[in-house]
Short mmCIF file of C-alpha atoms in Angstrom, two decimals:
data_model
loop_
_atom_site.label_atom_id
_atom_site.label_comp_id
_atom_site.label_asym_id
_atom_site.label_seq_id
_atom_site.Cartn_x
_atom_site.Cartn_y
_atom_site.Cartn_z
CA UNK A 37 0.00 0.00 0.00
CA UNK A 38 1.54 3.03 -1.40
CA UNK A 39 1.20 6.06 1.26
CA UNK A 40 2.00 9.87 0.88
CA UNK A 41 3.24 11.82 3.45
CA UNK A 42 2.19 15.78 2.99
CA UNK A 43 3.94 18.04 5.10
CA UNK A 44 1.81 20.93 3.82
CA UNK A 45 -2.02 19.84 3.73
CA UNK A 46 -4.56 23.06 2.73
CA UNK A 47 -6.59 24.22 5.23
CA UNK A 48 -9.92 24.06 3.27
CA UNK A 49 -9.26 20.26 2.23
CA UNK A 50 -7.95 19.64 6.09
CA UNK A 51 -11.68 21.14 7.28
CA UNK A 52 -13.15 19.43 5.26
CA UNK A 53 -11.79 16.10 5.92
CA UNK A 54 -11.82 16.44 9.38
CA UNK A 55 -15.22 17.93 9.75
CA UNK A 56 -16.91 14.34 8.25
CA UNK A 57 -14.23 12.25 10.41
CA UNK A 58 -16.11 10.38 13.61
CA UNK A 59 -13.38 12.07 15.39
CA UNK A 60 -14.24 15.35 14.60
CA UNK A 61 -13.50 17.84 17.04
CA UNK A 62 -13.09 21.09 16.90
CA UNK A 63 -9.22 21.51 18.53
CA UNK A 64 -8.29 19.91 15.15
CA UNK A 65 -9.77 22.66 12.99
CA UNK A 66 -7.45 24.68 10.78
CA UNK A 67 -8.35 27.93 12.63
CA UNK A 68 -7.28 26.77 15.91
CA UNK A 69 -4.11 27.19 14.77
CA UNK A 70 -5.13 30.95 14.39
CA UNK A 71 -6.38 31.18 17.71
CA UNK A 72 -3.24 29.97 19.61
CA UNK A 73 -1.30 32.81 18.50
CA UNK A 74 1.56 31.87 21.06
CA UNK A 75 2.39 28.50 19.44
CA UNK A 76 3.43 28.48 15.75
CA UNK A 77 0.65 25.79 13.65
CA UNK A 78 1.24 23.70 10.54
CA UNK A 79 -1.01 21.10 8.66
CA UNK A 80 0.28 17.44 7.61
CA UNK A 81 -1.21 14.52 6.60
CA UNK A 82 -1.58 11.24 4.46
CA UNK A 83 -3.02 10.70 1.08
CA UNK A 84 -3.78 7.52 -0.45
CA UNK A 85 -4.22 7.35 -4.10
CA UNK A 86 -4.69 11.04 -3.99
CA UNK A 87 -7.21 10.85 -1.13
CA UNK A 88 -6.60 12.52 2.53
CA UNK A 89 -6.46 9.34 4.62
CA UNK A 90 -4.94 11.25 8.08
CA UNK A 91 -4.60 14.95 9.00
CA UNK A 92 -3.52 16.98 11.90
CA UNK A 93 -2.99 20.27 13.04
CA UNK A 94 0.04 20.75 14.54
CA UNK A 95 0.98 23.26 17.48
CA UNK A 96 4.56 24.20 17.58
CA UNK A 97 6.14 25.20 20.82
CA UNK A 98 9.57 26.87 21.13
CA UNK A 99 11.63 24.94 24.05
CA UNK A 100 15.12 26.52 24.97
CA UNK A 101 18.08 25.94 23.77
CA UNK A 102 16.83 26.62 19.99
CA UNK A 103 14.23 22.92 20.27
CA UNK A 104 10.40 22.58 19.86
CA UNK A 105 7.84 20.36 20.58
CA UNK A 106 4.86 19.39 19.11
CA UNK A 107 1.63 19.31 19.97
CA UNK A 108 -1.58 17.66 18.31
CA UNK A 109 -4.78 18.66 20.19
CA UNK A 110 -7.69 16.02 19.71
CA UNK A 111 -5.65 14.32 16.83
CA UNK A 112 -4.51 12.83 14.77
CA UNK A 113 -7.65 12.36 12.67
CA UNK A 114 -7.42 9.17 10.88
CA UNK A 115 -8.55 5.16 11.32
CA UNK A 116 -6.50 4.01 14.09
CA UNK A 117 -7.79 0.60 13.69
CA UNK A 118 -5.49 0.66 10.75
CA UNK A 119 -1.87 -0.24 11.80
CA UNK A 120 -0.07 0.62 8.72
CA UNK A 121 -1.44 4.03 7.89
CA UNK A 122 -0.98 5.04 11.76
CA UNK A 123 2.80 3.28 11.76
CA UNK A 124 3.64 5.52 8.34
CA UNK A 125 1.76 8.08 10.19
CA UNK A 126 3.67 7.85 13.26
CA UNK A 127 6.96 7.49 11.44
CA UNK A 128 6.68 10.51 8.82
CA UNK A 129 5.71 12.82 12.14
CA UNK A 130 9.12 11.70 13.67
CA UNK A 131 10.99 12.27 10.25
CA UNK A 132 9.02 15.83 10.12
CA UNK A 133 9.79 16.84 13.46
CA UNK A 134 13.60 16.95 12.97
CA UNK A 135 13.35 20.08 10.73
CA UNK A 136 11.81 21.65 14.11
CA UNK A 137 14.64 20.21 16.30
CA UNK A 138 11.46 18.96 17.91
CA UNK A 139 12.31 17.43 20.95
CA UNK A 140 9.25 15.02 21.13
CA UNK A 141 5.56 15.39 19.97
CA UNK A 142 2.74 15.53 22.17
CA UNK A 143 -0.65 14.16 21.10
CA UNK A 144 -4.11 13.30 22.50
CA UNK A 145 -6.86 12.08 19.83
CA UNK A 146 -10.60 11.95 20.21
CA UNK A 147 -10.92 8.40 21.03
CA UNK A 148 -13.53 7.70 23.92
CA UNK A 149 -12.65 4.69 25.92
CA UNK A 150 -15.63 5.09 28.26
CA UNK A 151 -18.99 7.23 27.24
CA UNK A 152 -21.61 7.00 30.14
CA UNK A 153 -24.54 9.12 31.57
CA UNK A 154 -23.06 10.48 34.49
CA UNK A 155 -25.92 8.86 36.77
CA UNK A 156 -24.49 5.22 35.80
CA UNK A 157 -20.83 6.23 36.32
CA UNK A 158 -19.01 2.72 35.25
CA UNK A 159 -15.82 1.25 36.69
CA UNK A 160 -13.58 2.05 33.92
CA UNK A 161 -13.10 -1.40 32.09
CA UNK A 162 -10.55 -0.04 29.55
CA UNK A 163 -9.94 -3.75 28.21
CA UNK A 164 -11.49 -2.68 24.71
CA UNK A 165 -8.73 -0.15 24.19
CA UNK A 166 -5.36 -1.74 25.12
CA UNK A 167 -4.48 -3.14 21.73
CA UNK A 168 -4.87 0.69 20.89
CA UNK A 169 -2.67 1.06 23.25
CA UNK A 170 0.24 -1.30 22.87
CA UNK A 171 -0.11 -0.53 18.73
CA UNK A 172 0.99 3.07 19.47
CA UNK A 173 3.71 1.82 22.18
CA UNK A 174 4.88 -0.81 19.11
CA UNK A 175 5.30 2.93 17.44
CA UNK A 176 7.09 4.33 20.15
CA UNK A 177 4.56 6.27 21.83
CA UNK A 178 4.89 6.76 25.63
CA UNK A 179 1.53 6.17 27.45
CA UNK A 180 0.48 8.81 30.40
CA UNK A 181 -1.94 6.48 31.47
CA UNK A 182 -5.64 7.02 32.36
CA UNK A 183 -5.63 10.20 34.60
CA UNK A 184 -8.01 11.33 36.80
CA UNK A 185 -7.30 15.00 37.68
CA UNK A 186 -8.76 17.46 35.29
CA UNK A 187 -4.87 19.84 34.74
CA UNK A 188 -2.91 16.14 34.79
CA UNK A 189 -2.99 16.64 30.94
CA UNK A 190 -3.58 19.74 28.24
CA UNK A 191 -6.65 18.86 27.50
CA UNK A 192 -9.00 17.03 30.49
CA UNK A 193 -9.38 13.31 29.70
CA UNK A 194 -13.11 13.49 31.18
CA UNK A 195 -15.86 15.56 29.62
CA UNK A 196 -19.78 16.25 30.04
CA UNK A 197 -21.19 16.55 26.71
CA UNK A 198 -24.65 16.31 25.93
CA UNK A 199 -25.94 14.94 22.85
CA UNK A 200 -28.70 16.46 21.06
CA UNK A 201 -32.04 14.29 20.80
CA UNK A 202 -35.86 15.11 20.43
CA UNK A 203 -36.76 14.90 24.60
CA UNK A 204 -33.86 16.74 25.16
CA UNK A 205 -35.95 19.67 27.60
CA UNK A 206 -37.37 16.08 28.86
CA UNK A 207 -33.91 14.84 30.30
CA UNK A 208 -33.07 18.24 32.28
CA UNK A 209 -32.95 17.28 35.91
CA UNK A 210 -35.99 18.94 37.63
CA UNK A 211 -33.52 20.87 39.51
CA UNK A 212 -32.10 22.45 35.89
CA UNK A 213 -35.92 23.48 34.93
CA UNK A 214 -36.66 25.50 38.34
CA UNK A 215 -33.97 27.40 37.82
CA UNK A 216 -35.04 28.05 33.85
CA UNK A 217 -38.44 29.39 35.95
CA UNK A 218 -36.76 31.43 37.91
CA UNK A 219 -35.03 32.67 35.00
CA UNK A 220 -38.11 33.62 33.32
CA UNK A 221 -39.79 34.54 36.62
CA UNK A 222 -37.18 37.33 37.28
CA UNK A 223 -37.58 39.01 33.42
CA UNK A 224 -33.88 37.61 32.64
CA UNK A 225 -33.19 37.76 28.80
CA UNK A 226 -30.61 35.30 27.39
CA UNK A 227 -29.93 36.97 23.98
CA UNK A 228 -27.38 35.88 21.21
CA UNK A 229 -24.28 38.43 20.15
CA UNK A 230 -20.74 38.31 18.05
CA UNK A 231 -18.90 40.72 18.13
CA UNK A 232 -21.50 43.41 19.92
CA UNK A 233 -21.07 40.90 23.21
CA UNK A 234 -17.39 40.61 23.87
CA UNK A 235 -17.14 43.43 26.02
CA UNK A 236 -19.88 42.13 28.55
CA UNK A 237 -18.95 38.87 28.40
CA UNK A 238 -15.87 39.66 28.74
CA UNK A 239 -16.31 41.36 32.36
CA UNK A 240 -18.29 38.22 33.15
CA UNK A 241 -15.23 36.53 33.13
CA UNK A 242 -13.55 38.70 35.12
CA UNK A 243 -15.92 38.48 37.62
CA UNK A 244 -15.65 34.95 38.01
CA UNK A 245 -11.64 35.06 37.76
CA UNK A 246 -12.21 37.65 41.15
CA UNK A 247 -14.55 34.75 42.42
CA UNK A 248 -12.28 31.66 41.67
CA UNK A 249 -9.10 33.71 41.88
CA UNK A 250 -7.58 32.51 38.79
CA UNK A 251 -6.34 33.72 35.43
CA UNK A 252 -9.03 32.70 32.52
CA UNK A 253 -8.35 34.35 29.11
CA UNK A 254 -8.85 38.03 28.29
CA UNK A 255 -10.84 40.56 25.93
CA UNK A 256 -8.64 40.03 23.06
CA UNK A 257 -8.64 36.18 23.11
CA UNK A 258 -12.55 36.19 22.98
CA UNK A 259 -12.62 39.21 19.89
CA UNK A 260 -9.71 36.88 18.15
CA UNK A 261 -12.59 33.88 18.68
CA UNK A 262 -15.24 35.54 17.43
CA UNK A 263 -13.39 37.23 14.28
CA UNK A 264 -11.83 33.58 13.44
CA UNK A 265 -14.81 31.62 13.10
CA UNK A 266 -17.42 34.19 12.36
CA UNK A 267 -20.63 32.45 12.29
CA UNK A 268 -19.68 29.20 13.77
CA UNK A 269 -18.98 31.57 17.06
CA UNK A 270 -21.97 32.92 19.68
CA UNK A 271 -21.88 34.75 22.73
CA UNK A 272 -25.16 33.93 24.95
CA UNK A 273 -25.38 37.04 27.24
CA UNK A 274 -27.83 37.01 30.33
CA UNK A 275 -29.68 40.63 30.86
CA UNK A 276 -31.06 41.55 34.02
CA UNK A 277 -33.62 44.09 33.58
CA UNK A 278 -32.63 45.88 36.92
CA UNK A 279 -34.62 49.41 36.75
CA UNK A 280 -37.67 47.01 35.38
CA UNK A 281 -37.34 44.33 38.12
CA UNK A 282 -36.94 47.78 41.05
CA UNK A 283 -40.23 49.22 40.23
CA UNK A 284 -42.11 45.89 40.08
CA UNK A 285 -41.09 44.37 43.46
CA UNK A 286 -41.23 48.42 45.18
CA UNK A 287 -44.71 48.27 43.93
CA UNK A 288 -45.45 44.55 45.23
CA UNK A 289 -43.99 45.88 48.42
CA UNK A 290 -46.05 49.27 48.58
CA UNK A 291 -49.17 46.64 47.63
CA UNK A 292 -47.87 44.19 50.57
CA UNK A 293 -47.99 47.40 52.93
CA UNK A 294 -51.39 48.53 52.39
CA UNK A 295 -52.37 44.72 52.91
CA UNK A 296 -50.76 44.88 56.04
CA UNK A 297 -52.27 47.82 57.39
CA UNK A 298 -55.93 46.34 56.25
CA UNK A 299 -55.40 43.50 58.08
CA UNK A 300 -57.15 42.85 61.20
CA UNK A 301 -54.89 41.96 64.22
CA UNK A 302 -56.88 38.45 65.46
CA UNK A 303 -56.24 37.11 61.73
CA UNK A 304 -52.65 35.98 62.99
CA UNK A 305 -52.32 32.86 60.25
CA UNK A 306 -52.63 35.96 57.60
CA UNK A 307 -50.85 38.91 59.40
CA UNK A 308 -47.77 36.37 59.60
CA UNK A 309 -47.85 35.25 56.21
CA UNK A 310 -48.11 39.19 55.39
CA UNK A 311 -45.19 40.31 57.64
CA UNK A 312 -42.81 37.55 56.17
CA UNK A 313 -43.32 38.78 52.62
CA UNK A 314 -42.49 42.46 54.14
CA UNK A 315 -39.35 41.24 55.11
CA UNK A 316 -38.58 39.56 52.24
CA UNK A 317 -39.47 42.12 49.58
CA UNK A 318 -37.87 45.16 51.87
CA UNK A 319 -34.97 43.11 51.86
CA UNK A 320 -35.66 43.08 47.99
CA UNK A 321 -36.50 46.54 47.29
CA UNK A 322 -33.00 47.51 48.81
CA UNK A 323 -30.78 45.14 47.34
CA UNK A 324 -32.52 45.94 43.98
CA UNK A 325 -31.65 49.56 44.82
CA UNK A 326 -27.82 49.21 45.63
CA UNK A 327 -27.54 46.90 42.59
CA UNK A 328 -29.45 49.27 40.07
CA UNK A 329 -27.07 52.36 41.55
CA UNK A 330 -24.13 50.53 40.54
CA UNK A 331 -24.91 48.36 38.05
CA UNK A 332 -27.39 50.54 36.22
CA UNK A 333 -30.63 49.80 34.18
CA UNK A 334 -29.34 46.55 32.74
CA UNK A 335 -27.07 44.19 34.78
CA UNK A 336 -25.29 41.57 32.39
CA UNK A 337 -25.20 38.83 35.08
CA UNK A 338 -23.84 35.95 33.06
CA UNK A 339 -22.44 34.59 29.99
CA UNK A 340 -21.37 31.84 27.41
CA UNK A 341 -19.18 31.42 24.98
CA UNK A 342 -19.93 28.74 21.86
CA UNK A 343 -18.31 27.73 18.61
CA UNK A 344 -19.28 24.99 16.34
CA UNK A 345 -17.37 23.30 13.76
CA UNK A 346 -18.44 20.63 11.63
CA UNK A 347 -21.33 18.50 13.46
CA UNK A 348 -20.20 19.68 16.57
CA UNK A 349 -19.77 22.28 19.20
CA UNK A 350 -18.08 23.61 22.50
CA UNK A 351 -18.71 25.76 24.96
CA UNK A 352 -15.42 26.77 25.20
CA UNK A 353 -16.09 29.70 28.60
CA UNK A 354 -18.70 30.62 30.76
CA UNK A 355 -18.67 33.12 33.57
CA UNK A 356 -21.25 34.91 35.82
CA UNK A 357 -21.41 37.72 38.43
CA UNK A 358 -21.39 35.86 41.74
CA UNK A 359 -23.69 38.98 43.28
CA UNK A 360 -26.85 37.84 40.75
CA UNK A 361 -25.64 34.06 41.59
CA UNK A 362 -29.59 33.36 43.33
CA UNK A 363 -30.40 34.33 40.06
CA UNK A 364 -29.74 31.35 38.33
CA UNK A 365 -28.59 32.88 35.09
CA UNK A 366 -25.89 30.31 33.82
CA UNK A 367 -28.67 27.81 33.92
CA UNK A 368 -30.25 29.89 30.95
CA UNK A 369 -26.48 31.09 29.35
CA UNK A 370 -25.59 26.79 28.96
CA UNK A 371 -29.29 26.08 27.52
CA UNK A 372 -29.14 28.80 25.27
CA UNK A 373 -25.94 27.36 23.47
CA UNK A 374 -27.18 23.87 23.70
CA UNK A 375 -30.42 24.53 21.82
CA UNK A 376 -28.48 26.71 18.92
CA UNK A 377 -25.82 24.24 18.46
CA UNK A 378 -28.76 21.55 18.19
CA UNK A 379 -30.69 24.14 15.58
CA UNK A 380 -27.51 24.23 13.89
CA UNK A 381 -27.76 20.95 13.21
CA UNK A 382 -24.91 19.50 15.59
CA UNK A 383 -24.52 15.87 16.98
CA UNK A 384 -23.40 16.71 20.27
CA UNK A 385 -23.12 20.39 22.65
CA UNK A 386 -19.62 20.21 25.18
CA UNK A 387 -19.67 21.56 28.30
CA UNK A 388 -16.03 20.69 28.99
CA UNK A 389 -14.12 19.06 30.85
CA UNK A 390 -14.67 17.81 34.70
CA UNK A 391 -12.67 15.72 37.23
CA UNK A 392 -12.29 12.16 36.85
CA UNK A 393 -13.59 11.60 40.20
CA UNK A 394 -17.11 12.74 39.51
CA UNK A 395 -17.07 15.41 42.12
CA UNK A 396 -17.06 19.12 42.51
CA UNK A 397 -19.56 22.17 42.25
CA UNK A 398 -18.45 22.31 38.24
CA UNK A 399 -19.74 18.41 38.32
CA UNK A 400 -22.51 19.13 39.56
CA UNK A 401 -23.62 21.69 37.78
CA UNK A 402 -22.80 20.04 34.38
CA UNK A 403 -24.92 17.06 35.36
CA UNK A 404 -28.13 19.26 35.78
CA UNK A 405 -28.12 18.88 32.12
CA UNK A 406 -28.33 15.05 31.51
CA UNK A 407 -24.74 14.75 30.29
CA UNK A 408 -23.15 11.56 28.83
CA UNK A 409 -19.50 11.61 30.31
CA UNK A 410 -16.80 11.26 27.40
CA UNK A 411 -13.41 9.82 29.02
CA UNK A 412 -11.02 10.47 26.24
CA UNK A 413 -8.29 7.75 25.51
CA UNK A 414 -5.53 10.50 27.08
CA UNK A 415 -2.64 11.38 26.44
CA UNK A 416 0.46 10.17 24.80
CA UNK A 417 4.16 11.36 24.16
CA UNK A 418 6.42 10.61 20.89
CA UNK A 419 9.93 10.99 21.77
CA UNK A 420 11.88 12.22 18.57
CA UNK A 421 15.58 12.84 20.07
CA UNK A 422 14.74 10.01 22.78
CA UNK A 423 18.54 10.42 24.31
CA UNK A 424 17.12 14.02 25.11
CA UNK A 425 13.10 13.29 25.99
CA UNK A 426 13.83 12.09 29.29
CA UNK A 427 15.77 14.95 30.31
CA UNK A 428 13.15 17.52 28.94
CA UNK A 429 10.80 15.71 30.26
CA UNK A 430 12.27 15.95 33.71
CA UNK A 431 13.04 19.69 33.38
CA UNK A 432 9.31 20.45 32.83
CA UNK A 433 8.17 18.62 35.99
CA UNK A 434 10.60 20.48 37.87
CA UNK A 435 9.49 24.09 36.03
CA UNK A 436 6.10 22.64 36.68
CA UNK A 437 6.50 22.13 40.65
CA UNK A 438 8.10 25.34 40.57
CA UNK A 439 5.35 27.25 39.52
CA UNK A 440 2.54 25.56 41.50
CA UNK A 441 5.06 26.82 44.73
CA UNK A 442 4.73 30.12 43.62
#
């Protein structure tokens, strides 16, 4: 079988092979290359009898000392069931790495070894995918194993994705659907935006970096999104009609008052009733007050970020004002890019990834939603200069212990 290695694949004919692939995923899309504009990208592949058989984008990485190393997100994309094509594959990727003084190349393709509603959480039988396995080792590969931690590799081995189908409002857990009421019940609007939303949504973030006191991405990196994939990019902002939501509960309140005063004294069942709906919309009317001096008319109090590519899609970030969290607005923000990528006409809506243990508050939010739990083969390294992988290897443990000291 006659193979052709091509070290400089277009980006159109990449797309469009990868976008029909079962491993589709959107990591491996030409334009990701765009948006990681700190790593260097190039497109490769393997055509047999003139016909793309394997693609991937590759991200480039300078290393010191004048070496790189390669990275594959979500790829390769090709048959792996097929030991010759990924053995020329594998080889041809070692050969091509050399010009790079690439040191070894990283890669992590969209194989599932376990997909399971997160309700009937399995004990990881990974039998099925060993010969996987041991063919890429044959190759050379290194195995990381099957991690559990969600930052043990680049991308997180476990993710909850749901997958569009007809009763999809059916499978929301009744906890997910209250707080879609009290969505509606406080006059939230969840409307779509490109470009016009980055600048909201883009506070949104920062208010949940202040919250979780880390470092997420900034303005630019969401405009750069947007611009890159253009249509196949939505921004799901939640409005909170503050000035709106004021006068309604002040007049509720002024209502509740006049009840109050009407009512007799010996009807104690409805005078207490009464007085705990004072306290409750005073309490009310003066947070609504503070919040619509500061905030203004119009409180953006949450946000999601979605981009689809081929027959799927990812929401990529999501953020929210922790001072509107009884709110509920994410609830609406995920929801509303679930249902467009489904009108779009995708298989499947990402929330991300999650911890392998099942547990957490992002867990548990996720599984409000019904979500079948992907756990992704992991990861796996390809030594080029192997005399010189172990040693780089060990260098970026110790940079890596470093910085988690700091």
């Amino acid at each position: 079988m006659q193979y052709q290695f091509i070290e400089q694949v277009d980006a159109k004919e990449h797309d469009a092979f990868v976008s029909k692939h079962e491993l589709c995923n959107l990591l491996q899309s030409s334009s990701w290359g765009l948006v990681k504009e700190n790593w260097k990208h190039t497109i490769v592949g393997v055509k047999y009898q003139n016909q793309l058989v394997a693609s991937c984008m590759i991200l480039i990485k300078p290393l010191p000392l004048g070496f790189s190393m390669f990275y594959i997100p979500r790829g390769p994309v090709l048959d792996f069931s097929n030991t010759a094509l990924v053995a020329f594959l594998m080889k041809e990727l070692k050969r091509y790495a050399r010009k790079y003084r690439c040191l070894f190349i990283t890669f992590d393709q969209a194989v599932h070894c376990n997909d399971y509603i997160i309700k009937e959480a399995n004990d990881n039988h990974y039998e099925h995918i060993d010969a996987m396995i041991q063919m890429l080792q044959d190759q050379g590969a290194v195995f990381k194993g099957f991690t559990k931690r969600i930052d043990d590799t680049i991308q997180p081995r476990y993710h909850a994705n749901v997958y569009a189908r007809d009763d999809f409002n059916a499978t929301l857990s009744k906890g997910c659907r209250k707080a879609l009421q009290t969505v509606q019940k406080k006059m939230i609007e969840v409307l779509r935006y490109h470009m016009d939303g980055v600048e909201d949504f883009s506070r949104c973030m920062h208010r949940t970096e202040e919250r979780k006191n880390i470092h997420l991405r900034d303005q630019e990196n969401f405009q750069r999104l947007m611009e890159i994939y253009c249509e196949d990019a939505v921004i799901f902002l939640a409005r909170l009609p503050l000035r709106k939501l004021y006068e309604d509960t002040k007049q509720r309140y002024e209502q509740n008052e006049r009840d109050l005063a009407k009512c007799p004294e010996n009807a104690k069942k409805k005078r207490f009733t009464l007085e705990e709906l004072h306290a409750s919309l005073s309490r009310e009317v003066k947070e609504l007050q503070e919040n619509l001096e500061r905030d203004g008319d119009i409180a953006v109090v949450s946000g999601a970020l979605c981009v689809k590519f081929g027959p799927t899609a990812e929401i990529l970030y999501a953020g929210m004002d922790e001072r509107y969290k009884r709110y509920m607005a994410p609830y609406a923000s995920f929801y509303s890019c679930m249902t467009w990528s489904f009108e779009k006409g995708c298989r499947w809506s990402n929330m991300g990834g999650i911890e392998g243990s099942l547990k957490g508050g992002l867990t548990k939010f996720k599984a409000n939603y019904n979500p079948t739990i992907n756990e992704f083969i992991g990861e796996f390294d390809l030594p080029v200069y192997k005399s010189l992988y172990a040693l780089s290897q060990w260098a970026m443990k110790q940079r890596k212990k470093a910085l988690q000291k700091k």
